[in-house]
Short mmCIF file of N, CA and C in Angstrom, two decimals:
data_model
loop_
_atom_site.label_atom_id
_atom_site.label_comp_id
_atom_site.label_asym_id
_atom_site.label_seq_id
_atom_site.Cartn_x
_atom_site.Cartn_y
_atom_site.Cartn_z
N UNK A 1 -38.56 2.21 -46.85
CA UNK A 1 -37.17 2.62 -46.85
C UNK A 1 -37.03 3.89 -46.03
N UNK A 2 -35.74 4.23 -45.33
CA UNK A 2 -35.72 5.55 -44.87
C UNK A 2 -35.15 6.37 -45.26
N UNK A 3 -35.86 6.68 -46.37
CA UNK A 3 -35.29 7.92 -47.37
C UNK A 3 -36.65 8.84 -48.01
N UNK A 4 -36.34 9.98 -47.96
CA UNK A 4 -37.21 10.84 -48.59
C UNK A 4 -36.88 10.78 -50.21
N UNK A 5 -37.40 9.92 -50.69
CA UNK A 5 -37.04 10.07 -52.52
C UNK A 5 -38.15 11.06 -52.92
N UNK A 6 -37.03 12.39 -53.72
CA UNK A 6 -37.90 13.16 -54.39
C UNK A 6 -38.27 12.60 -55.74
N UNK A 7 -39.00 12.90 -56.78
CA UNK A 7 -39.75 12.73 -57.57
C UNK A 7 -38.79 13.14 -59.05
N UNK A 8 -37.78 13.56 -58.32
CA UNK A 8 -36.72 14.06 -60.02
C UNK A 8 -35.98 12.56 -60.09
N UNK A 9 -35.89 11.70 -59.15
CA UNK A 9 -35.17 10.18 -59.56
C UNK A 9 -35.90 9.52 -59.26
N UNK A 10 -36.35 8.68 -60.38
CA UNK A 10 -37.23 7.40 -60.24
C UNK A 10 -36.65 5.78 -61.58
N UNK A 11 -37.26 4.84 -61.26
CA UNK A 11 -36.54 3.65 -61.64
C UNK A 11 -37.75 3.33 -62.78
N UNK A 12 -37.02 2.53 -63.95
CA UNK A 12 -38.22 2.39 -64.76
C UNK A 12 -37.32 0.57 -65.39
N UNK A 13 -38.44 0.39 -66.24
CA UNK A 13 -37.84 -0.99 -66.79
C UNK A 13 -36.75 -0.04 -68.19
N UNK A 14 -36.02 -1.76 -68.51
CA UNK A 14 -34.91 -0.73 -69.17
C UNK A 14 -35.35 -1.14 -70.58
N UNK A 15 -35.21 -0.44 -71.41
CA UNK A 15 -35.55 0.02 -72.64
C UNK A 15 -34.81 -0.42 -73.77
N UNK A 16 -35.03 -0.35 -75.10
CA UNK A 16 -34.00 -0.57 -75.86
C UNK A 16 -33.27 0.91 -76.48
N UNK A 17 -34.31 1.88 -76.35
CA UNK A 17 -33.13 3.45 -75.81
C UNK A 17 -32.45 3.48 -75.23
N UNK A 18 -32.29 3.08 -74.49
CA UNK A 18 -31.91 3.69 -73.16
C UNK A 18 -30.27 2.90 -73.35
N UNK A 19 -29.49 1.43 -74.43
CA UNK A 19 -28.62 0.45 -74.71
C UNK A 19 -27.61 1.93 -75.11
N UNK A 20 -27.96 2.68 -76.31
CA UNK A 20 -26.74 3.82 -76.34
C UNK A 20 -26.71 4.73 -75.11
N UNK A 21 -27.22 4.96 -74.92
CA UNK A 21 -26.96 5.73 -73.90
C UNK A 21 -26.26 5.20 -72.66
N UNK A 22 -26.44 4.14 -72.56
CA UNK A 22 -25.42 3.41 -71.39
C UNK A 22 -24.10 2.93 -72.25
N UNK A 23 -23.99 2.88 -73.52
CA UNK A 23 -22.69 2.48 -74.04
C UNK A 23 -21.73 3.58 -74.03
N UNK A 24 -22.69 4.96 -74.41
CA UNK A 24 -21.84 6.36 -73.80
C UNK A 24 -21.26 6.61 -73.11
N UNK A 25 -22.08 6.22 -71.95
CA UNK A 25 -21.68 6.44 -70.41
C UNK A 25 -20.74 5.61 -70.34
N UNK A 26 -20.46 4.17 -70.46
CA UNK A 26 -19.69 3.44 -70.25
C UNK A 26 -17.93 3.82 -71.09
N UNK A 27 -18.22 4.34 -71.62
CA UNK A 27 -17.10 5.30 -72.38
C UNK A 27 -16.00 6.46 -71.69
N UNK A 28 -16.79 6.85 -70.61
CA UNK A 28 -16.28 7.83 -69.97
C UNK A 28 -15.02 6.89 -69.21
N UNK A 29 -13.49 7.78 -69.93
CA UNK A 29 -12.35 7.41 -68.92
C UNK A 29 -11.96 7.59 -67.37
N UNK A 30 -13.03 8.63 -67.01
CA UNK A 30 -12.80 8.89 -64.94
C UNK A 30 -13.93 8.17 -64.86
N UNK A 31 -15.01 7.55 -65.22
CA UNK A 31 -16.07 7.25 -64.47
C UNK A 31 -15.59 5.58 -64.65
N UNK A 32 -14.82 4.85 -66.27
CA UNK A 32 -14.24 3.47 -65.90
C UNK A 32 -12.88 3.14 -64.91
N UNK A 33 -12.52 4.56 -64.35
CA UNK A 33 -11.16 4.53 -63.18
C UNK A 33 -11.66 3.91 -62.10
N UNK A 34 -12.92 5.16 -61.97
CA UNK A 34 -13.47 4.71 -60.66
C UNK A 34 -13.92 3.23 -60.77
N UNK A 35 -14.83 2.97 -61.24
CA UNK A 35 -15.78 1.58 -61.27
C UNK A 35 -14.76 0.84 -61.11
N UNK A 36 -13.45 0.89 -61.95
CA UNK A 36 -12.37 -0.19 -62.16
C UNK A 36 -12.63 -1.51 -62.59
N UNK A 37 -13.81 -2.33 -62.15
CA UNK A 37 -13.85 -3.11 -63.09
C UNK A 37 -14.78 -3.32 -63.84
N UNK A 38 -14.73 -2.91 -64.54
CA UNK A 38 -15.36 -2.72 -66.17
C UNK A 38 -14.55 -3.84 -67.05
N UNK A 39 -15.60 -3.28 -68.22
CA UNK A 39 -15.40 -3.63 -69.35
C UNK A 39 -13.82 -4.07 -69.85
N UNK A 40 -13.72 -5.19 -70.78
CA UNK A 40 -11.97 -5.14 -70.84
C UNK A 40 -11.94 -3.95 -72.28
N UNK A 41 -12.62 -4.01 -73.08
CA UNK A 41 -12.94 -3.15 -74.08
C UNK A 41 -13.84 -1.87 -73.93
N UNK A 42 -13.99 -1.01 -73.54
CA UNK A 42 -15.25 -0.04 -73.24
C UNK A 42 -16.16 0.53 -74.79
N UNK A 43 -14.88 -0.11 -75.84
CA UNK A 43 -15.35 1.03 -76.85
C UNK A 43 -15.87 -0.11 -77.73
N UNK A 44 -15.76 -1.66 -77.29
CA UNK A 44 -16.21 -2.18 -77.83
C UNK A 44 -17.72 -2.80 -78.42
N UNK A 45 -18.60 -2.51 -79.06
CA UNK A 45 -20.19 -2.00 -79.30
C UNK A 45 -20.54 -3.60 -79.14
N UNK A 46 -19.74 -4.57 -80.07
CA UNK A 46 -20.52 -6.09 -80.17
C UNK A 46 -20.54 -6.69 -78.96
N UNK A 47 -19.35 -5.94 -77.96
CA UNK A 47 -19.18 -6.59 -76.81
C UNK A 47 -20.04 -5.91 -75.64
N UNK A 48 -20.04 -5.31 -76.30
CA UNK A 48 -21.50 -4.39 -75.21
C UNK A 48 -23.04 -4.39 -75.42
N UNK A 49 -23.11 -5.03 -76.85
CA UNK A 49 -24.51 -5.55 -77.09
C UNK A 49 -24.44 -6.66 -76.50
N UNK A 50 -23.57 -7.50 -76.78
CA UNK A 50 -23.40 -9.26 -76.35
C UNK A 50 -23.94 -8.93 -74.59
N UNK A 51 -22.93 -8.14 -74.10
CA UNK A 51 -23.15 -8.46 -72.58
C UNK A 51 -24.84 -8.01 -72.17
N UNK A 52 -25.17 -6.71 -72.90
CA UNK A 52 -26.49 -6.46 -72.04
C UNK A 52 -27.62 -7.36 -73.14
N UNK A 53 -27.56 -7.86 -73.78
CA UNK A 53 -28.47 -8.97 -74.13
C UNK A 53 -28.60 -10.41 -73.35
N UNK A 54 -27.68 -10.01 -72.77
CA UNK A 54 -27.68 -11.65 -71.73
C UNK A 54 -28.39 -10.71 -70.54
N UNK A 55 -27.49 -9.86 -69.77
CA UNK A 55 -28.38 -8.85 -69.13
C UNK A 55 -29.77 -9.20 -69.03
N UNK A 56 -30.41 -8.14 -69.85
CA UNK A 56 -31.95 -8.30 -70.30
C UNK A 56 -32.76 -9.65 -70.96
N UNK A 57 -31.89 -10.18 -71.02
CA UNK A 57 -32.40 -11.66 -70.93
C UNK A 57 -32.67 -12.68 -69.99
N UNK A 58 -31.89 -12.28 -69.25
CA UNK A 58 -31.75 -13.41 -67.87
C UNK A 58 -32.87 -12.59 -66.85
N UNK A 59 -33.88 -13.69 -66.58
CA UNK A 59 -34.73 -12.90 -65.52
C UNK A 59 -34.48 -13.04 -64.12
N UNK A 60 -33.26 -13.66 -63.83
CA UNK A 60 -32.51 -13.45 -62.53
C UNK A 60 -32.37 -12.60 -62.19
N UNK A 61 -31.87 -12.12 -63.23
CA UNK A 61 -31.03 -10.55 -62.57
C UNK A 61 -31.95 -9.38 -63.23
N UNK A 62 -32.46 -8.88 -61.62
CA UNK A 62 -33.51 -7.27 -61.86
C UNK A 62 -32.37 -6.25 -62.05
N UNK A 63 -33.20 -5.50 -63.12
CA UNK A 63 -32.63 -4.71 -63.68
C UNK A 63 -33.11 -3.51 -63.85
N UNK A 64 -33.27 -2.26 -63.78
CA UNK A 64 -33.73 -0.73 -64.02
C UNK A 64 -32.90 0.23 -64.64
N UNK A 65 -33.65 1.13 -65.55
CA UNK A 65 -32.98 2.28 -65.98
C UNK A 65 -33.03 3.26 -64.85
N UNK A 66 -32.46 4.15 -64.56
CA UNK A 66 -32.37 5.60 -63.46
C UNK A 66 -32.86 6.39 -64.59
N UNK A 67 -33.73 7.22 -63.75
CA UNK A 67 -34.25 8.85 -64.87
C UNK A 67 -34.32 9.89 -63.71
N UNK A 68 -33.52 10.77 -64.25
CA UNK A 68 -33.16 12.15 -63.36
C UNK A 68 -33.50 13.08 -64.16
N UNK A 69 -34.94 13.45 -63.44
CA UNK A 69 -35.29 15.41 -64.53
C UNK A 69 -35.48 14.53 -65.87
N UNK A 70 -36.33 13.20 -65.94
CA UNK A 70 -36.90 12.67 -67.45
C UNK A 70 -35.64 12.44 -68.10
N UNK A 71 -34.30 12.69 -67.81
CA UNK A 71 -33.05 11.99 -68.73
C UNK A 71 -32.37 10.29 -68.19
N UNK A 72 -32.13 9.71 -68.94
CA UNK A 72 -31.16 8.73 -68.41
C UNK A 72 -30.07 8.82 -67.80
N UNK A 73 -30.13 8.47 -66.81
CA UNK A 73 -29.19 8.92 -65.62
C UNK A 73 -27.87 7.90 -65.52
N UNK A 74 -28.31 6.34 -65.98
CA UNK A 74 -27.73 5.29 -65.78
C UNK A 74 -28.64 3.85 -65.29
N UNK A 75 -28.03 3.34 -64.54
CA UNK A 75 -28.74 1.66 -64.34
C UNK A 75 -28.33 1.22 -63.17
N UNK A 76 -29.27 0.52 -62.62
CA UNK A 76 -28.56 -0.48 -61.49
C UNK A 76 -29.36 -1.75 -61.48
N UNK A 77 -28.43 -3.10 -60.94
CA UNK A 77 -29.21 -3.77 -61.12
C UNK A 77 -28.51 -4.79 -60.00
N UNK A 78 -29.21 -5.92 -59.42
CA UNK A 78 -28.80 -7.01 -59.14
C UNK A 78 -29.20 -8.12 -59.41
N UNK A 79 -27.92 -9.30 -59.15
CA UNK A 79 -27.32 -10.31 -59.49
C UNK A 79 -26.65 -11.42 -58.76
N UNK A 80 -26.74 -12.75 -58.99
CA UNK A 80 -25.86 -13.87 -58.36
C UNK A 80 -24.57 -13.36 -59.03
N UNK A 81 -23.81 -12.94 -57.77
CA UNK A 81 -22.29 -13.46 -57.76
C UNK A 81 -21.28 -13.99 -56.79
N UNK A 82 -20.38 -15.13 -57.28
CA UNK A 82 -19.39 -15.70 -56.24
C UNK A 82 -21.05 -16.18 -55.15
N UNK A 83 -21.80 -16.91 -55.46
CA UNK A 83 -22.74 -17.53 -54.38
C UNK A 83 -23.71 -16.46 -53.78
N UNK A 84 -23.22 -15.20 -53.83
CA UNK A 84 -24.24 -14.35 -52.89
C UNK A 84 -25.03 -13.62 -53.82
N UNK A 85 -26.08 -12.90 -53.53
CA UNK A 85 -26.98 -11.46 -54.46
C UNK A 85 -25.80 -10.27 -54.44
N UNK A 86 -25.95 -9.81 -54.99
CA UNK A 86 -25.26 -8.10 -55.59
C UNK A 86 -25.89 -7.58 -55.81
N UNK A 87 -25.51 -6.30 -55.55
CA UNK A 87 -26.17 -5.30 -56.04
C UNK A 87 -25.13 -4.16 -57.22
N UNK A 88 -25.34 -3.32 -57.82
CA UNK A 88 -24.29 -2.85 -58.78
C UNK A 88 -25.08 -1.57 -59.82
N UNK A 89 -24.69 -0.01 -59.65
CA UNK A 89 -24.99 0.77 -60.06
C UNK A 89 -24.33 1.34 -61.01
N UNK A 90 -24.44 1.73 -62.27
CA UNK A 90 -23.82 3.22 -62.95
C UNK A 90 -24.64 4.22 -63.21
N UNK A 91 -23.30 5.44 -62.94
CA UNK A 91 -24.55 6.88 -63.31
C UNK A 91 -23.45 7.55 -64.19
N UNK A 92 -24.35 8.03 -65.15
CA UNK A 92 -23.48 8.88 -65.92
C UNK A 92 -22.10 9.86 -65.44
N UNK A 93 -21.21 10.52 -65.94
CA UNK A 93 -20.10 11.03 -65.11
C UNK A 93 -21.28 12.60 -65.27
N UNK A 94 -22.14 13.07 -65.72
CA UNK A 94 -22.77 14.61 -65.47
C UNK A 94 -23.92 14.96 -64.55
N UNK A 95 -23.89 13.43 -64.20
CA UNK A 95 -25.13 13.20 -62.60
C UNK A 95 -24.30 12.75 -61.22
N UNK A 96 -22.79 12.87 -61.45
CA UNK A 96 -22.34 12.68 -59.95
C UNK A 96 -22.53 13.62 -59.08
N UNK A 97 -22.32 13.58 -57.75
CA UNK A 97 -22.69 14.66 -57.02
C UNK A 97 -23.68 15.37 -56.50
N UNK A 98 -24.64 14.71 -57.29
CA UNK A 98 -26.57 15.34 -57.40
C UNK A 98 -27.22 14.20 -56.81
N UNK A 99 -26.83 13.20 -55.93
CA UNK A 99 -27.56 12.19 -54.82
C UNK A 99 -28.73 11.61 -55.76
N UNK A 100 -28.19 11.29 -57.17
CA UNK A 100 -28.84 10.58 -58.01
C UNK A 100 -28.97 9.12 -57.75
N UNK A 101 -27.30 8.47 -57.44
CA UNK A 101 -26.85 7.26 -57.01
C UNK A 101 -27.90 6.89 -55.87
N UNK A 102 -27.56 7.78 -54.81
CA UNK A 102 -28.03 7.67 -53.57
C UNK A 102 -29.75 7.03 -53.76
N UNK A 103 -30.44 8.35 -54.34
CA UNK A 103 -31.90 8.07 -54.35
C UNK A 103 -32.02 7.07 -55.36
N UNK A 104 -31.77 6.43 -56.30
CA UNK A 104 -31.56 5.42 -57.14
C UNK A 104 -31.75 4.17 -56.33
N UNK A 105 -30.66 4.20 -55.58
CA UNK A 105 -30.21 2.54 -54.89
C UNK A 105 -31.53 2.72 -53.81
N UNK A 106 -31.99 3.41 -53.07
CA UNK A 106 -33.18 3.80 -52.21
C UNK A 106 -34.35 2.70 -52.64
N UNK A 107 -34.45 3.40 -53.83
CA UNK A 107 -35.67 2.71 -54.51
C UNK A 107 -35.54 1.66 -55.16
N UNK A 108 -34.67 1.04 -55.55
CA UNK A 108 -33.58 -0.29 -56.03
C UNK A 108 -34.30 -1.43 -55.01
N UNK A 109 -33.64 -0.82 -53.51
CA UNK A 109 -33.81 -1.60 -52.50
C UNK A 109 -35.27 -2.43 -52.15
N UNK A 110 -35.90 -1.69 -52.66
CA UNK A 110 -37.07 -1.97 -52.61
C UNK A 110 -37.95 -3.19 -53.46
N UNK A 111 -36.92 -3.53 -54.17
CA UNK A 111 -37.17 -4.17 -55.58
C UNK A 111 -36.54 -5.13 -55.22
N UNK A 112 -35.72 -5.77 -54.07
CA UNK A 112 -34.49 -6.53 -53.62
C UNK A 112 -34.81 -6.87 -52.72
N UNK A 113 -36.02 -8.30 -52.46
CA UNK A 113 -36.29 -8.72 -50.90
C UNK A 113 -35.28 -9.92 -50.29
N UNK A 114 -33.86 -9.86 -51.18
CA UNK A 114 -33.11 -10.57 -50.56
C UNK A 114 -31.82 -9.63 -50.04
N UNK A 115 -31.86 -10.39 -48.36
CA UNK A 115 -30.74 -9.91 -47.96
C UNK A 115 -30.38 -11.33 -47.02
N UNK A 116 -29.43 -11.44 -46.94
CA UNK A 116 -28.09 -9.97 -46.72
C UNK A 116 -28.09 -9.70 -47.94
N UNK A 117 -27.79 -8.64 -48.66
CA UNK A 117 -27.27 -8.03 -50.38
C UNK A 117 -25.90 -7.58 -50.59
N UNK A 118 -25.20 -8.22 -51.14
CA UNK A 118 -23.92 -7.27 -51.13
C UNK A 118 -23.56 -6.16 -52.02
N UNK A 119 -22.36 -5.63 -52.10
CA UNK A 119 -21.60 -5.12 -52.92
C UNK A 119 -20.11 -4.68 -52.97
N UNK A 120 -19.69 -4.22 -53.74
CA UNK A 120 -18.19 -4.33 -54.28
C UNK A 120 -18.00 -2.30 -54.48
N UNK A 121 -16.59 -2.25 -54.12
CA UNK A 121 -16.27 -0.48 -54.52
C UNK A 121 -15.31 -0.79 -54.15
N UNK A 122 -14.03 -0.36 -55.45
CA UNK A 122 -12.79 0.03 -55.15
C UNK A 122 -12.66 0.80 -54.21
N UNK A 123 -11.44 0.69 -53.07
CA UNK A 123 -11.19 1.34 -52.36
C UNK A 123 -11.18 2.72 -52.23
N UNK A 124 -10.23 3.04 -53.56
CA UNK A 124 -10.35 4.72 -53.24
C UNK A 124 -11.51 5.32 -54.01
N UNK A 125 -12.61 4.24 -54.57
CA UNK A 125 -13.77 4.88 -54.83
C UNK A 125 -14.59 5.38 -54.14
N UNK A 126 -14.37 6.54 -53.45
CA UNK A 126 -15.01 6.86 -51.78
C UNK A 126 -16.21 7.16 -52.25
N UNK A 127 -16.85 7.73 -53.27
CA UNK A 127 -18.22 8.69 -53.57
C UNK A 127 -19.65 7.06 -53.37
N UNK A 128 -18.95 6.45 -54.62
CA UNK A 128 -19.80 5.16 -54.46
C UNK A 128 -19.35 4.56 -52.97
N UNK A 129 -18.51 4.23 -52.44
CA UNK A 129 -18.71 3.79 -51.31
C UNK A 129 -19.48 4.14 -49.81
N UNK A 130 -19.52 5.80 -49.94
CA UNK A 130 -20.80 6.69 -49.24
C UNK A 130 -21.91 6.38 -49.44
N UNK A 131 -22.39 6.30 -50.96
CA UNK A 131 -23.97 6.10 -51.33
C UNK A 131 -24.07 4.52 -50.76
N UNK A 132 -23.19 3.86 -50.77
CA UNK A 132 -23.52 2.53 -50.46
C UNK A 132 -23.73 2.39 -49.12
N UNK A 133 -23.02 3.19 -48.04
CA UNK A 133 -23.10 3.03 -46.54
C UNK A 133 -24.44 4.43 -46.35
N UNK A 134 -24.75 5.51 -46.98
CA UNK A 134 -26.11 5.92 -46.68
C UNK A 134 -27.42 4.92 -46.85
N UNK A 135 -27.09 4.14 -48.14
CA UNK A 135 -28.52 2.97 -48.05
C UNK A 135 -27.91 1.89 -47.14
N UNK A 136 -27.46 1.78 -46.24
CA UNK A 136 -27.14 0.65 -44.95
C UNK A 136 -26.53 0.15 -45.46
N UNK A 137 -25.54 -0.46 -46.20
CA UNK A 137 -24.34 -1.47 -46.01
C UNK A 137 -23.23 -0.89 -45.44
N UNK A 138 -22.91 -1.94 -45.23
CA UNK A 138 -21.34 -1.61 -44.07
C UNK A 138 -20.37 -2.65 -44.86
N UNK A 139 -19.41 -2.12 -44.43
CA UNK A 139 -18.20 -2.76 -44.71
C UNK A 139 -17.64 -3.92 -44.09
N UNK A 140 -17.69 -5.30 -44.55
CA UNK A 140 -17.41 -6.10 -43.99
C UNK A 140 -16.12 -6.76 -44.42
N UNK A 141 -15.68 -6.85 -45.46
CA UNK A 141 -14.27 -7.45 -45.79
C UNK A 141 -13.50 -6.66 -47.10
N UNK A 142 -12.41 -6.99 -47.24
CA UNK A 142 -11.88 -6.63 -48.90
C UNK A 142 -11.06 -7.59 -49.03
N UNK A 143 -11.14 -7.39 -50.63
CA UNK A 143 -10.29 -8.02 -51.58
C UNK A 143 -9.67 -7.34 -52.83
N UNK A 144 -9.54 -8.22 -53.61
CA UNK A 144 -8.46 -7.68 -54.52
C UNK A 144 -8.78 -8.36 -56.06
N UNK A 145 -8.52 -7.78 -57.11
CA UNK A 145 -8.74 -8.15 -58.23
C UNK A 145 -8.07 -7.00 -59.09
N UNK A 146 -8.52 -7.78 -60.68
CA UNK A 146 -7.92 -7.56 -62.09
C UNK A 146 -8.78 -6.40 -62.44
N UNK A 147 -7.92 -5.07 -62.87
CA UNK A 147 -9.33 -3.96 -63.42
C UNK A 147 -8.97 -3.50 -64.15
N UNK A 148 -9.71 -4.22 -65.11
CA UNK A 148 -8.98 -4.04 -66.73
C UNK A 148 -8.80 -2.47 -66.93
N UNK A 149 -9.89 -1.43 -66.45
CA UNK A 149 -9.65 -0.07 -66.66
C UNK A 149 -8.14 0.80 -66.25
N UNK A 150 -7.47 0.27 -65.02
CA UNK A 150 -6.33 0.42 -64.87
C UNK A 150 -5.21 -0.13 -65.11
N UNK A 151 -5.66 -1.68 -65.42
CA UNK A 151 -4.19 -2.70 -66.25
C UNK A 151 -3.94 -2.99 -64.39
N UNK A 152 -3.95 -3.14 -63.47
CA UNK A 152 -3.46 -3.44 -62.80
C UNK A 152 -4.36 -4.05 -61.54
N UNK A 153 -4.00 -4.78 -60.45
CA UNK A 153 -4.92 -5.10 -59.42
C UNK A 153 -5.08 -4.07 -58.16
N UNK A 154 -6.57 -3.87 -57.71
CA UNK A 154 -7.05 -2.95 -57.36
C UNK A 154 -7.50 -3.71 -56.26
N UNK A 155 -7.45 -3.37 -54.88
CA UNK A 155 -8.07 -3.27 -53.61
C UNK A 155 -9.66 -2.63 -53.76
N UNK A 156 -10.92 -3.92 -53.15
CA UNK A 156 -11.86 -3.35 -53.22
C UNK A 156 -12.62 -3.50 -51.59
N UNK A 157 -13.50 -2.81 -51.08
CA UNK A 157 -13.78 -3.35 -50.19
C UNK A 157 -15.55 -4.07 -50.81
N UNK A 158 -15.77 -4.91 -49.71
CA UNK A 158 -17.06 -5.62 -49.76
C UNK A 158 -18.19 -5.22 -48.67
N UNK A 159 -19.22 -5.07 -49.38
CA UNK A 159 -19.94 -4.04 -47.93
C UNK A 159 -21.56 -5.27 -48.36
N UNK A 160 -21.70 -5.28 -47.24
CA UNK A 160 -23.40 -6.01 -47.18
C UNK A 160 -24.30 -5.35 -46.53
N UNK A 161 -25.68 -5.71 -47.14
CA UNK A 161 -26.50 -4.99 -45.86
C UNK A 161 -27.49 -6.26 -45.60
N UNK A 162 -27.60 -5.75 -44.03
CA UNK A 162 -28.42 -6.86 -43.70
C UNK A 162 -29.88 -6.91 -43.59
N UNK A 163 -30.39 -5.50 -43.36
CA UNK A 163 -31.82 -5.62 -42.75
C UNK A 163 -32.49 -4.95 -44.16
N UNK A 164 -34.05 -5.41 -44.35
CA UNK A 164 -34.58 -4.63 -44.81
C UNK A 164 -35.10 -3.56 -45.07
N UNK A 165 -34.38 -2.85 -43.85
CA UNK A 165 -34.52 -1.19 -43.79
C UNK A 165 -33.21 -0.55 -44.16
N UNK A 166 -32.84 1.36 -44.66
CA UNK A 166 -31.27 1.78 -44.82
C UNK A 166 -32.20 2.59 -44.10
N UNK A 167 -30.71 3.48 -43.60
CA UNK A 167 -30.16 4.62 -43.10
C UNK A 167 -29.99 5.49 -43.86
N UNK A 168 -30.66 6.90 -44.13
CA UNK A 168 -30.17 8.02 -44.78
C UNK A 168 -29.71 9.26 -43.38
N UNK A 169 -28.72 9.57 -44.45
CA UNK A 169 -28.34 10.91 -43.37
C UNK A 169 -29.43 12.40 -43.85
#
C-alpha cells in the first residue's frame, strides 16, 4: 500500500468486547447525520445484536475492529452489495480528525484482493469522502436514497477504486 501506517492504528479480529462499544458509538447523533444511513433505530440493542450477529456470522463479509493508542476506535468491513464488493467504515465521533479512518482503510485494503471495491458517502459527508479518495477511490457516480437518520432522502456519491495500489497525500 502507499501509506506510511504508524503503529498507534492497527486492525484486529472483532471481539465480543468490542459489540458495546460499537453500539455506543453508533448512538452518537452527528456521527448518525453524517453516515446517514444507519440504523432505522440506533438505540435499539436487539436490533443491533440481531444485525452484528449475522455480521460476524457470515464469512463473506471481512470484518475488523480499529484500535487507536490500544482503544476501540470503531470497525470497517466489507461486503456484497447491489452485485458489487463494498467497502464501509465507522470511527467513533472522539477519533475524527486524527487520520484514524484514513490509516484504518490503508490496512483494510490489504485484506480486500477484490477490486474494483466500492463505496458509498453522503454528499456533504466531505471528511469520509477525503479518507476515501486518499486510499484511491474516485468518484464515479451518485445516487440517492432513504436515511433513516435524517427522515429524508439524501444524495450520495459512489466512489470505486480500481487498482491494487492507493494514493496517500
Amino acid at each position: 500500500m502507499g501509506c506510511n501506517v504508524d503503529n498507534d492504528v492497527f486492525l484486529r479480529d472483532i471481539q465480543a468486547d468490542d459489540l458495546p462499544i460499537f453500539f455506543e458509538q453508533q448512538l452518537d447523533a452527528t456521527a448518525n447525520f453524517m453516515a446517514a444511513f444507519t440504523a432505522k433505530e440506533p438505540g435499539d440493542k436487539d436490533a443491533f445484536k440481531a444485525h452484528w450477529e449475522k455480521i460476524i456470522n457470515k464469512e463473506t463479509i471481512i470484518k475488523k475492529t480499529i484500535i487507536y493508542h490500544g482503544k476501540v476506535a470503531g470497525h470497517v468491513s466489507s461486503f456484497e452489495q447491489f452485485g458489487e464488493q463494498e467497502v464501509s467504515y465507522w470511527i467513533g465521533r472522539q477519533y475524527w480528525g486524527q487520520g484514524v479512518a484514513t490509516k484504518a482503510l490503508f490496512q483494510f485494503l490489504d485484506y480486500i484482493n477484490v477490486r474494483p471495491l466500492y463505496a458509498r458517502a453522503a454528499k456533504d459527508n466531505t471528511a469520509s469522502i477525503r479518507v476515501l479518495q486518499k486510499c484511491g477511490f474516485k468518484i464515479i457516480s451518485e445516487d440517492k436514497g432513504f436515511s433513516n437518520s435524517r427522515s429524508e432522502e439524501v444524495e450520495e456519491y459512489i466512489l470505486k477504486l480500481s487498482s491494487l495500489q492507493a494514493i496517500a497525500d
